[in-house]
Tab-separated table of C-alpha atoms and ligand atoms in Angstrom:
chain	number	residue	atom	x	y	z
A	1285	UNK	CA	81.470	68.166	128.344
A	1286	UNK	CA	81.061	64.377	128.168
A	1287	UNK	CA	79.344	64.620	124.797
A	1288	UNK	CA	79.311	61.354	122.859
A	1289	UNK	CA	81.831	61.317	120.061
A	1290	UNK	CA	80.218	62.206	116.740
A	1291	UNK	CA	79.907	59.329	114.253
A	1292	UNK	CA	83.001	60.259	112.227
A	1293	UNK	CA	85.260	60.442	115.283
A	1294	UNK	CA	83.759	57.335	116.831
A	1295	UNK	CA	84.289	55.334	113.664
A	1296	UNK	CA	87.899	56.569	113.424
A	1297	UNK	CA	88.464	55.563	117.042
A	1298	UNK	CA	87.232	52.033	116.388
A	1299	UNK	CA	89.409	51.663	113.311
A	1300	UNK	CA	92.364	53.045	115.235
A	1301	UNK	CA	91.875	50.471	118.001
A	1302	UNK	CA	91.725	47.717	115.363
A	1303	UNK	CA	94.956	48.961	113.774
A	1304	UNK	CA	96.626	48.913	117.196
A	1305	UNK	CA	95.547	45.272	117.701
A	1306	UNK	CA	96.511	44.111	114.226
A	1307	UNK	CA	99.691	46.061	113.554
A	1308	UNK	CA	101.082	47.923	116.550
A	1309	UNK	CA	101.069	45.568	119.555
A	1310	UNK	CA	102.396	42.579	117.558
A	1311	UNK	CA	105.286	44.709	116.260
A	1312	UNK	CA	105.860	46.849	119.329
A	1313	UNK	CA	109.043	45.186	120.594
A	1314	UNK	CA	110.609	45.298	117.142
A	1315	UNK	CA	109.651	48.954	116.736
A	1316	UNK	CA	111.060	49.982	120.112
A	1317	UNK	CA	114.190	47.795	120.258
A	1318	UNK	CA	117.457	49.747	119.932
A	1319	UNK	CA	118.526	49.689	116.266
A	1320	UNK	CA	121.914	48.321	115.201
A	1321	UNK	CA	124.760	50.781	115.743
A	1322	UNK	CA	125.452	51.051	111.993
A	1323	UNK	CA	121.917	52.267	111.203
A	1324	UNK	CA	121.064	53.952	114.499
A	1325	UNK	CA	119.494	57.070	112.997
A	1326	UNK	CA	118.104	55.559	109.798
A	1327	UNK	CA	114.345	55.037	109.493
A	1328	UNK	CA	113.126	51.541	110.317
A	1329	UNK	CA	111.645	49.821	107.270
A	1330	UNK	CA	108.955	48.286	109.494
A	1331	UNK	CA	107.883	51.727	110.750
A	1332	UNK	CA	107.779	53.102	107.204
A	1333	UNK	CA	105.637	50.135	106.082
A	1334	UNK	CA	103.210	50.682	108.948
A	1335	UNK	CA	103.051	54.411	108.240
A	1336	UNK	CA	102.078	53.639	104.647
A	1337	UNK	CA	99.445	51.207	105.881
A	1338	UNK	CA	97.997	53.704	108.394
A	1339	UNK	CA	97.891	56.360	105.700
A	1340	UNK	CA	96.185	54.011	103.253
A	1341	UNK	CA	93.550	53.296	105.902
A	1342	UNK	CA	92.916	57.031	106.436
A	1343	UNK	CA	94.361	56.904	109.965
A	1344	UNK	CA	96.658	59.807	109.262
A	1345	UNK	CA	97.195	63.336	110.613
A	1346	UNK	CA	94.477	62.671	113.173
A	1347	UNK	CA	95.528	65.738	115.180
A	1348	UNK	CA	95.368	68.156	112.254
A	1349	UNK	CA	92.362	70.422	111.865
A	1350	UNK	CA	93.683	73.191	109.644
A	1351	UNK	CA	92.721	71.705	106.293
A	1352	UNK	CA	91.724	68.659	104.262
A	1353	UNK	CA	95.012	66.853	105.055
A	1354	UNK	CA	93.612	66.150	108.543
A	1355	UNK	CA	90.459	64.658	109.992
A	1356	UNK	CA	88.814	67.865	111.214
A	1357	UNK	CA	88.561	66.667	114.810
A	1358	UNK	CA	88.171	69.021	117.761
A	1359	UNK	CA	90.703	68.852	120.609
A	1360	UNK	CA	88.085	67.057	122.702
A	1361	UNK	CA	87.538	64.455	119.977
A	1362	UNK	CA	91.200	63.987	119.113
A	1363	UNK	CA	92.070	63.592	122.801
A	1364	UNK	CA	90.003	60.448	122.893
A	1365	UNK	CA	91.771	59.017	119.854
A	1366	UNK	CA	95.075	60.103	121.330
A	1367	UNK	CA	94.366	57.929	124.355
A	1368	UNK	CA	94.069	54.918	122.048
A	1369	UNK	CA	97.262	55.546	120.102
A	1370	UNK	CA	99.042	56.570	123.316
A	1371	UNK	CA	98.762	53.009	124.603
A	1372	UNK	CA	101.994	52.191	122.801
A	1373	UNK	CA	105.103	54.368	122.695
A	1374	UNK	CA	105.674	53.043	119.182
A	1375	UNK	CA	102.347	54.246	117.815
A	1376	UNK	CA	102.195	58.064	117.468
A	1377	UNK	CA	104.789	58.195	114.687
A	1378	UNK	CA	102.897	55.588	112.658
A	1379	UNK	CA	99.896	57.921	112.399
A	1380	UNK	CA	101.999	61.062	111.804
A	1381	UNK	CA	100.948	62.208	115.270
A	1382	UNK	CA	104.285	62.321	117.101
A	1383	UNK	CA	106.075	65.112	118.947
A	1384	UNK	CA	107.717	67.370	117.973
A	1385	UNK	CA	106.394	67.175	114.406
A	1386	UNK	CA	102.803	67.747	115.485
A	1387	UNK	CA	103.706	71.013	117.223
A	1388	UNK	CA	105.858	72.103	114.301
A	1389	UNK	CA	103.086	71.363	111.804
A	1390	UNK	CA	100.728	73.431	113.972
A	1391	UNK	CA	103.194	76.332	113.896
A	1392	UNK	CA	103.575	76.169	110.128
A	1393	UNK	CA	99.826	75.843	109.585
A	1394	UNK	CA	98.996	78.823	111.805
A	1395	UNK	CA	101.976	81.139	111.312
A	1396	UNK	CA	103.690	79.968	108.117
A	1397	UNK	CA	103.678	81.868	104.828
A	1398	UNK	CA	102.369	80.119	101.710
A	1399	UNK	CA	105.953	79.482	100.642
A	1400	UNK	CA	106.942	78.052	104.046
A	1401	UNK	CA	103.887	75.814	103.971
A	1402	UNK	CA	104.688	74.489	100.518
A	1403	UNK	CA	108.311	73.892	101.367
A	1404	UNK	CA	107.998	72.330	104.825
A	1405	UNK	CA	104.413	71.762	105.957
A	1406	UNK	CA	103.375	69.799	102.888
A	1407	UNK	CA	106.111	67.117	103.159
A	1408	UNK	CA	105.606	66.952	106.938
A	1409	UNK	CA	101.897	66.304	106.503
A	1410	UNK	CA	102.753	63.638	103.938
A	1411	UNK	CA	105.197	62.047	106.401
A	1412	UNK	CA	108.024	62.371	103.887
A	1413	UNK	CA	110.315	64.285	106.241
A	1414	UNK	CA	110.637	64.956	109.979
A	1415	UNK	CA	111.424	68.153	111.903
A	1416	UNK	CA	112.735	69.315	115.257
A	1417	UNK	CA	112.216	72.234	117.628
A	1418	UNK	CA	115.330	73.868	119.077
A	1419	UNK	CA	114.663	76.128	122.035
A	1420	UNK	CA	116.389	74.727	125.151
A	1421	UNK	CA	120.050	75.597	125.746
A	1422	UNK	CA	122.622	73.922	128.015
A	1423	UNK	CA	124.128	77.202	129.231
A	1424	UNK	CA	120.951	78.831	130.564
A	1425	UNK	CA	117.892	77.880	132.620
A	1426	UNK	CA	115.574	77.427	129.659
A	1427	UNK	CA	112.376	76.991	131.644
A	1428	UNK	CA	112.570	80.782	131.575
A	1429	UNK	CA	112.692	81.175	127.800
A	1430	UNK	CA	113.642	84.843	128.067
A	1431	UNK	CA	117.111	83.470	128.969
A	1432	UNK	CA	117.628	81.913	125.530
A	1433	UNK	CA	120.926	83.273	124.164
A	1434	UNK	CA	121.148	81.962	120.600
A	1435	UNK	CA	121.489	84.915	118.234
A	1436	UNK	CA	119.492	85.421	115.036
A	1437	UNK	CA	121.011	88.458	113.336
A	1438	UNK	CA	119.985	90.128	110.129
A	1439	UNK	CA	122.671	90.352	107.448
A	1440	UNK	CA	121.394	91.852	104.179
A	1441	UNK	CA	118.768	89.512	102.783
A	1442	UNK	CA	119.751	86.708	105.216
A	1443	UNK	CA	119.780	85.884	108.909
A	1444	UNK	CA	122.837	84.438	110.624
A	1445	UNK	CA	122.279	82.063	113.531
A	1446	UNK	CA	124.777	81.273	116.295
A	1447	UNK	CA	124.080	79.191	119.375
A	1448	UNK	CA	124.099	75.848	121.137
A	1449	UNK	CA	120.901	73.921	121.826
A	1450	UNK	CA	120.199	70.629	123.536
A	1451	UNK	CA	117.348	68.241	124.066
A	1452	UNK	CA	116.408	68.793	120.439
A	1453	UNK	CA	114.065	65.868	119.909
A	1454	UNK	CA	114.240	64.312	116.456
A	1455	UNK	CA	117.443	66.108	115.408
A	1456	UNK	CA	119.637	63.003	115.045
A	1457	UNK	CA	117.194	61.240	112.726
A	1458	UNK	CA	118.273	60.973	109.087
A	1459	UNK	CA	114.753	61.981	108.139
A	1460	UNK	CA	114.907	65.270	110.073
A	1461	UNK	CA	115.211	67.993	107.447
A	1462	UNK	CA	114.241	71.207	109.222
A	1463	UNK	CA	114.548	72.821	112.632
A	1464	UNK	CA	112.436	75.574	114.110
A	1465	UNK	CA	115.042	77.541	116.072
A	1466	UNK	CA	114.272	80.066	118.788
A	1467	UNK	CA	116.786	82.846	119.387
A	1468	UNK	CA	117.297	86.503	120.163
A	1469	UNK	CA	117.288	88.975	117.334
A	1470	UNK	CA	117.150	92.083	119.523
A	1471	UNK	CA	118.518	91.860	123.092
A	1472	UNK	CA	117.521	95.495	123.698
A	1473	UNK	CA	113.820	95.012	122.975
A	1474	UNK	CA	111.252	94.540	125.787
A	1475	UNK	CA	111.761	91.140	127.467
A	1476	UNK	CA	109.095	89.220	125.563
A	1477	UNK	CA	109.879	90.812	122.196
A	1478	UNK	CA	113.544	89.804	121.974
A	1479	UNK	CA	113.049	86.261	120.681
A	1480	UNK	CA	112.159	85.063	117.201
A	1481	UNK	CA	111.639	81.689	115.567
A	1482	UNK	CA	113.212	80.821	112.274
A	1483	UNK	CA	113.257	77.823	109.933
A	1484	UNK	CA	116.687	76.248	109.480
A	1485	UNK	CA	117.308	73.381	107.050
A	1486	UNK	CA	119.279	70.679	108.864
A	1487	UNK	CA	121.694	70.463	105.929
A	1488	UNK	CA	122.569	74.180	106.063
A	1489	UNK	CA	126.333	74.708	106.483
A	1490	UNK	CA	127.160	75.244	110.179
A	1491	UNK	CA	124.415	72.981	111.627
A	1492	UNK	CA	126.139	70.230	113.653
A	1493	UNK	CA	124.405	67.468	115.580
A	1494	UNK	CA	127.129	66.969	118.189
A	1495	UNK	CA	125.839	64.127	120.362
A	1496	UNK	CA	122.768	62.164	121.260
A	1497	UNK	CA	121.200	62.453	124.728
A	1498	UNK	CA	119.465	59.586	126.464
A	1499	UNK	CA	116.583	59.554	128.964
A	1500	UNK	CA	117.301	57.081	131.794
A	1501	UNK	CA	119.501	55.346	129.220
A	1502	UNK	CA	116.802	55.205	126.503
A	1503	UNK	CA	118.131	56.747	123.359
A	1504	UNK	CA	114.835	56.637	121.452
A	1505	UNK	CA	116.731	55.998	118.204
A	1506	UNK	CA	116.101	56.457	115.346
A	1507	UNK	CA	114.225	59.578	116.520
A	1508	UNK	CA	116.344	60.562	119.529
A	1509	UNK	CA	117.341	63.787	121.263
A	1510	UNK	CA	120.499	65.739	120.553
A	1511	UNK	CA	122.805	68.598	121.355
A	1512	UNK	CA	123.005	70.756	118.248
A	1513	UNK	CA	125.327	73.617	117.387
A	1514	UNK	CA	124.412	76.444	115.008
A	1515	UNK	CA	127.703	77.950	113.896
A	1516	UNK	CA	127.300	80.970	111.613
A	1517	UNK	CA	124.345	79.349	109.899
A	1518	UNK	CA	123.007	81.534	107.102
A	1519	UNK	CA	119.366	81.269	105.981
A	1520	UNK	CA	117.293	83.570	103.751
A	1521	UNK	CA	115.214	86.246	105.487
A	1522	UNK	CA	111.991	84.618	104.283
A	1523	UNK	CA	112.689	81.746	106.726
A	1524	UNK	CA	111.647	83.988	109.637
A	1525	UNK	CA	108.355	82.858	111.177
A	1526	UNK	CA	105.676	85.496	111.695
A	1527	UNK	CA	108.214	88.306	112.143
A	1528	UNK	CA	111.103	89.433	114.294
A	1529	UNK	CA	110.398	89.480	118.021
A	1530	UNK	CA	107.331	87.262	117.803
A	1531	UNK	CA	108.843	84.039	119.136
A	1532	UNK	CA	106.872	84.087	122.400
A	1533	UNK	CA	103.637	84.605	120.555
A	1534	UNK	CA	104.352	81.465	118.523
A	1535	UNK	CA	105.481	79.481	121.579
A	1536	UNK	CA	102.150	80.205	123.291
A	1537	UNK	CA	100.211	78.953	120.289
A	1538	UNK	CA	102.311	75.811	119.914
A	1539	UNK	CA	102.492	74.446	123.390
A	1540	UNK	CA	98.824	74.149	124.351
A	1541	UNK	CA	97.735	71.340	122.030
A	1542	UNK	CA	101.094	69.532	122.382
A	1543	UNK	CA	100.750	69.369	126.162
A	1544	UNK	CA	97.251	67.981	125.970
A	1545	UNK	CA	98.344	65.336	123.454
A	1546	UNK	CA	101.128	64.168	125.791
A	1547	UNK	CA	98.633	63.975	128.670
A	1548	UNK	CA	96.075	61.961	126.753
A	1549	UNK	CA	98.715	59.533	125.484
A	1550	UNK	CA	99.793	59.012	129.080
A	1551	UNK	CA	96.224	58.210	130.097
A	1552	UNK	CA	96.307	55.479	127.424
A	1553	UNK	CA	99.653	54.173	128.695
A	1554	UNK	CA	98.417	54.119	132.300
A	1555	UNK	CA	95.207	52.347	131.297
A	1556	UNK	CA	97.248	49.643	129.576
A	1557	UNK	CA	99.594	49.427	132.588
A	1558	UNK	CA	96.597	48.807	134.856
A	1559	UNK	CA	95.327	46.097	132.504
A	1560	UNK	CA	98.590	44.176	132.590
A	1561	UNK	CA	98.958	44.806	136.324
A	1562	UNK	CA	95.633	43.026	136.891
A	1563	UNK	CA	96.479	40.194	134.480
A	1564	UNK	CA	99.848	39.626	136.140
A	1565	UNK	CA	98.384	39.759	139.636
A	1566	UNK	CA	95.773	37.126	138.795
A	1567	UNK	CA	98.331	34.728	137.365
A	1568	UNK	CA	101.204	34.976	139.838
A	1569	UNK	CA	101.324	32.946	143.061
A	1570	UNK	CA	103.292	33.835	146.196
A	1571	UNK	CA	102.968	32.796	149.848
A	1572	UNK	CA	99.945	30.625	149.180
A	1573	UNK	CA	97.757	32.970	147.139
A	1574	UNK	CA	97.648	34.879	143.906
A	1575	UNK	CA	99.017	38.404	144.049
A	1576	UNK	CA	95.503	39.582	143.248
A	1577	UNK	CA	94.310	38.160	146.579
A	1578	UNK	CA	96.774	40.265	148.533
A	1579	UNK	CA	95.492	43.432	150.163
A	1580	UNK	CA	98.431	45.592	149.148
A	1581	UNK	CA	98.085	44.662	145.493
A	1582	UNK	CA	94.323	45.205	145.574
A	1583	UNK	CA	94.857	48.659	147.064
A	1584	UNK	CA	97.336	49.427	144.295
A	1585	UNK	CA	94.781	48.425	141.670
A	1586	UNK	CA	91.937	50.446	143.221
A	1587	UNK	CA	94.094	53.524	143.666
A	1588	UNK	CA	95.324	53.249	140.085
A	1589	UNK	CA	91.768	53.295	138.762
A	1590	UNK	CA	91.076	56.479	140.790
A	1591	UNK	CA	94.177	58.184	139.434
A	1592	UNK	CA	93.517	57.286	135.803
A	1593	UNK	CA	89.997	58.713	136.065
A	1594	UNK	CA	91.370	61.954	137.527
A	1595	UNK	CA	94.017	62.205	134.818
A	1596	UNK	CA	91.511	61.607	132.028
A	1597	UNK	CA	89.005	64.110	133.380
A	1598	UNK	CA	91.428	67.020	133.751
A	1599	UNK	CA	92.780	66.379	130.265
A	1600	UNK	CA	89.364	66.199	128.648
A	1601	UNK	CA	88.344	69.341	130.479
A	1602	UNK	CA	91.394	71.163	129.134
A	1603	UNK	CA	90.711	69.934	125.591
A	1604	UNK	CA	87.078	70.975	125.913
A	1605	UNK	CA	88.104	74.423	127.201
A	1606	UNK	CA	90.525	74.839	124.273
A	1607	UNK	CA	87.728	74.123	121.806
A	1608	UNK	CA	85.411	76.642	123.441
A	1609	UNK	CA	87.731	79.390	124.638
A	1610	UNK	CA	90.879	79.032	122.529
A	1611	UNK	CA	94.343	77.962	123.648
A	1612	UNK	CA	95.155	81.213	125.406
A	1613	UNK	CA	91.995	81.422	127.502
A	1614	UNK	CA	92.281	77.715	128.361
A	1615	UNK	CA	95.838	78.116	129.695
A	1616	UNK	CA	94.919	77.369	133.319
A	1617	UNK	CA	93.130	74.141	132.410
A	1618	UNK	CA	96.084	73.170	130.215
A	1619	UNK	CA	98.508	73.918	133.080
A	1620	UNK	CA	96.486	71.790	135.518
A	1621	UNK	CA	96.549	68.805	133.122
A	1622	UNK	CA	100.240	69.286	132.370
A	1623	UNK	CA	101.077	69.211	136.111
A	1624	UNK	CA	98.680	66.519	137.271
A	1625	UNK	CA	98.730	63.908	134.513
A	1626	UNK	CA	102.415	62.909	134.304
A	1627	UNK	CA	102.519	62.454	138.104
A	1628	UNK	CA	99.300	60.438	138.333
A	1629	UNK	CA	99.973	58.240	135.317
A	1630	UNK	CA	103.610	57.820	136.365
A	1631	UNK	CA	102.399	56.567	139.754
A	1632	UNK	CA	100.118	54.001	138.075
A	1633	UNK	CA	102.936	52.755	135.860
A	1634	UNK	CA	105.294	52.613	138.849
A	1635	UNK	CA	102.792	50.393	140.693
A	1636	UNK	CA	102.438	48.154	137.648
A	1637	UNK	CA	106.232	47.776	137.653
A	1638	UNK	CA	106.145	46.799	141.330
A	1639	UNK	CA	103.473	44.155	140.780
A	1640	UNK	CA	105.542	42.713	137.912
A	1641	UNK	CA	108.622	42.395	140.107
A	1642	UNK	CA	111.911	42.267	138.195
A	1643	UNK	CA	110.070	41.680	134.933
A	1644	UNK	CA	108.556	45.147	135.194
A	1645	UNK	CA	111.971	46.746	134.930
A	1646	UNK	CA	113.075	44.622	131.968
A	1647	UNK	CA	112.771	45.150	128.241
A	1648	UNK	CA	110.129	42.397	128.102
A	1649	UNK	CA	107.418	44.854	129.113
A	1650	UNK	CA	106.700	48.423	128.067
A	1651	UNK	CA	106.506	49.619	131.663
A	1652	UNK	CA	110.057	50.793	132.355
A	1653	UNK	CA	110.222	52.911	129.222
A	1654	UNK	CA	106.710	54.230	129.847
A	1655	UNK	CA	107.721	55.318	133.357
A	1656	UNK	CA	110.726	57.183	131.926
A	1657	UNK	CA	108.403	58.906	129.501
A	1658	UNK	CA	106.009	60.139	132.199
A	1659	UNK	CA	108.970	61.305	134.294
A	1660	UNK	CA	110.319	63.330	131.385
A	1661	UNK	CA	107.095	65.311	131.051
A	1662	UNK	CA	107.419	66.683	134.581
A	1663	UNK	CA	110.325	68.671	133.081
A	1664	UNK	CA	109.743	68.788	129.303
A	1665	UNK	CA	107.426	71.497	127.943
A	1666	UNK	CA	108.151	73.439	131.123
A	1667	UNK	CA	108.809	71.999	134.608
A	1668	UNK	CA	105.894	71.472	137.013
A	1669	UNK	CA	107.033	74.380	139.183
A	1670	UNK	CA	106.707	76.884	136.338
A	1671	UNK	CA	103.133	75.823	135.621
A	1672	UNK	CA	102.237	75.859	139.337
A	1673	UNK	CA	103.709	79.352	139.581
A	1674	UNK	CA	101.511	80.509	136.669
A	1675	UNK	CA	98.440	79.032	138.360
A	1676	UNK	CA	99.343	80.689	141.652
A	1677	UNK	CA	99.709	84.053	139.903
A	1678	UNK	CA	96.231	83.676	138.441
A	1679	UNK	CA	94.604	82.575	141.702
A	1680	UNK	CA	96.241	85.378	143.676
A	1681	UNK	CA	95.283	87.951	141.070
A	1682	UNK	CA	91.598	87.281	141.549
A	1683	UNK	CA	91.709	87.432	145.323
A	1684	UNK	CA	91.294	90.867	146.857
B	781	LIG	C1	113.243	63.975	126.741
B	781	LIG	C2	113.226	65.459	126.565
B	781	LIG	C3	112.835	65.998	125.357
B	781	LIG	C4	112.883	67.385	125.146
B	781	LIG	N1	112.583	67.881	123.908
B	781	LIG	C5	112.811	69.185	123.678
B	781	LIG	C6	112.709	69.715	122.338
B	781	LIG	O1	112.379	68.989	121.379
B	781	LIG	N2	113.034	71.019	122.126
B	781	LIG	C7	113.418	71.850	123.143
B	781	LIG	O2	113.707	73.012	122.889
B	781	LIG	N3	113.499	71.378	124.428
B	781	LIG	C8	113.217	70.087	124.711
B	781	LIG	N4	113.360	69.589	125.982
B	781	LIG	C9	113.842	70.475	127.033
B	781	LIG	C10	112.832	70.843	128.096
B	781	LIG	O3	111.748	71.557	127.560
B	781	LIG	C11	113.596	71.615	129.191
B	781	LIG	O4	114.469	70.684	129.821
B	781	LIG	C12	112.668	72.282	130.181
B	781	LIG	O5	111.966	73.359	129.606
B	781	LIG	C13	113.441	72.800	131.406
B	781	LIG	O6	114.505	73.625	131.029
B	781	LIG	P1	115.940	73.324	131.672
B	781	LIG	O7	116.281	71.896	131.432
B	781	LIG	O8	116.888	74.352	131.192
B	781	LIG	O9	115.722	73.441	133.235
B	781	LIG	P2	116.019	74.742	134.147
B	781	LIG	O10	115.377	75.922	133.530
B	781	LIG	O11	117.461	74.776	134.446
B	781	LIG	O12	115.192	74.377	135.451
B	781	LIG	C14	115.694	73.398	136.380
B	781	LIG	C15	114.720	73.220	137.513
B	781	LIG	O13	114.553	74.447	138.209
B	781	LIG	C16	113.296	74.452	138.855
B	781	LIG	N5	112.562	75.685	138.500
B	781	LIG	C17	112.589	76.366	137.344
B	781	LIG	N6	111.738	77.417	137.382
B	781	LIG	C18	111.155	77.402	138.604
B	781	LIG	C19	110.187	78.212	139.259
B	781	LIG	N7	109.607	79.267	138.643
B	781	LIG	N8	109.833	77.882	140.530
B	781	LIG	C20	110.398	76.831	141.159
B	781	LIG	N9	111.320	76.023	140.587
B	781	LIG	C21	111.695	76.300	139.323
B	781	LIG	C22	112.545	73.235	138.360
B	781	LIG	O14	112.638	72.201	139.296
B	781	LIG	C23	113.305	72.854	137.099
B	781	LIG	O15	113.170	71.487	136.748
B	781	LIG	C24	113.267	68.230	126.221
B	781	LIG	C25	113.620	67.676	127.468
B	781	LIG	C26	113.614	66.323	127.652
B	781	LIG	C27	114.054	65.763	128.976
């Protein structure tokens, strides 16, 4: 661990930081402001322009290491770039590095057939379309994915899908053209062999995006999250991913890298929060001194530095373990990062809000939305308790 970045990755990181300075921060408010009601789910021309620019500069598909469309970076290397682009909530999409598309591209690259890759992976890698991942359901506790009730039933040369999903990130966007849907094809099979994943075009008859969901009031349009109904949706059998009953196998492969990417982006957000916390504290006067001269604020700053270092180290260790051992063998390191990082970075951002006073809660700073984002990850991709339970099982299993 702690190896210097190789020249290629280091040069990419510098160019990425320059792009953030020149194009992302100056446009951040415009990129994150709620769009007009009439074009809520339409792509923003500014975002499309910046995507073209990032692509032209070769700052594209930085996460992808399954072929020449990406940059060939290891998880350890990409994590360090992810920290840079994670500094702004507006940035990941501009580099084609946003959730859930990244995870879906990973699935298609690893488990997709040639035909599935041509049809869906290619345009996703080009940034021409977007995708969503539909697993969670309102009716059942979905942190236990064996509960998922959506049915995927074979009918001749097709499958028919029936179910209700929610928290489907990206589904409301006009650019979202395909969903990866998880559902049961055989409720009588052993518990972890009942679920499959299948590709469903968003324009297939019977797919209905019923309503958008907000996070602490943030709608995240034009990407957004939605409740989606699959009502007798018919897709050809070749849309099945990997094979019937192999949904859990795919879920395992998908979630490792995605979790680490979230964590590293949060380290970037927290680092930026600490920077503006210090700047604000030095320039704000109260009760005869600057805020930065007050003991409580100084403690907040020192503690924040400690927590960012902890968050970065556990994430880099997980990325390093994934490179050396594979996603499955690195699952404990991934779980530790997934539990620890949103809490630590959320605490840093919360302190930055406090030091900013009312301004910290307003739309004038990125802090309020960043806090909501870190809070979401204590539930999204599996709640903290589920990951702690998995760690406990492992620790107990190796104690006589
Ligand atoms: C902003 C956002 C985006 C999302 N994007 C997507 C997406 O794109 N696609 C998708 O499919 N899903 C998505 N999700 C859904 C997310 O993954 C689920 O909310 C999560 O897995 C938890 O499932 P649940 O909401 O059904 O909670 P439940 O399963 O009902 O769990 C509720 C609570 O029970 C407790 N609990 C559960 N298990 C245990 C345990 N073993 N021990 C102790 N306590 C426990 C925890 O406190 C947990 O928070 C998203 C969620 C959010 C908020």
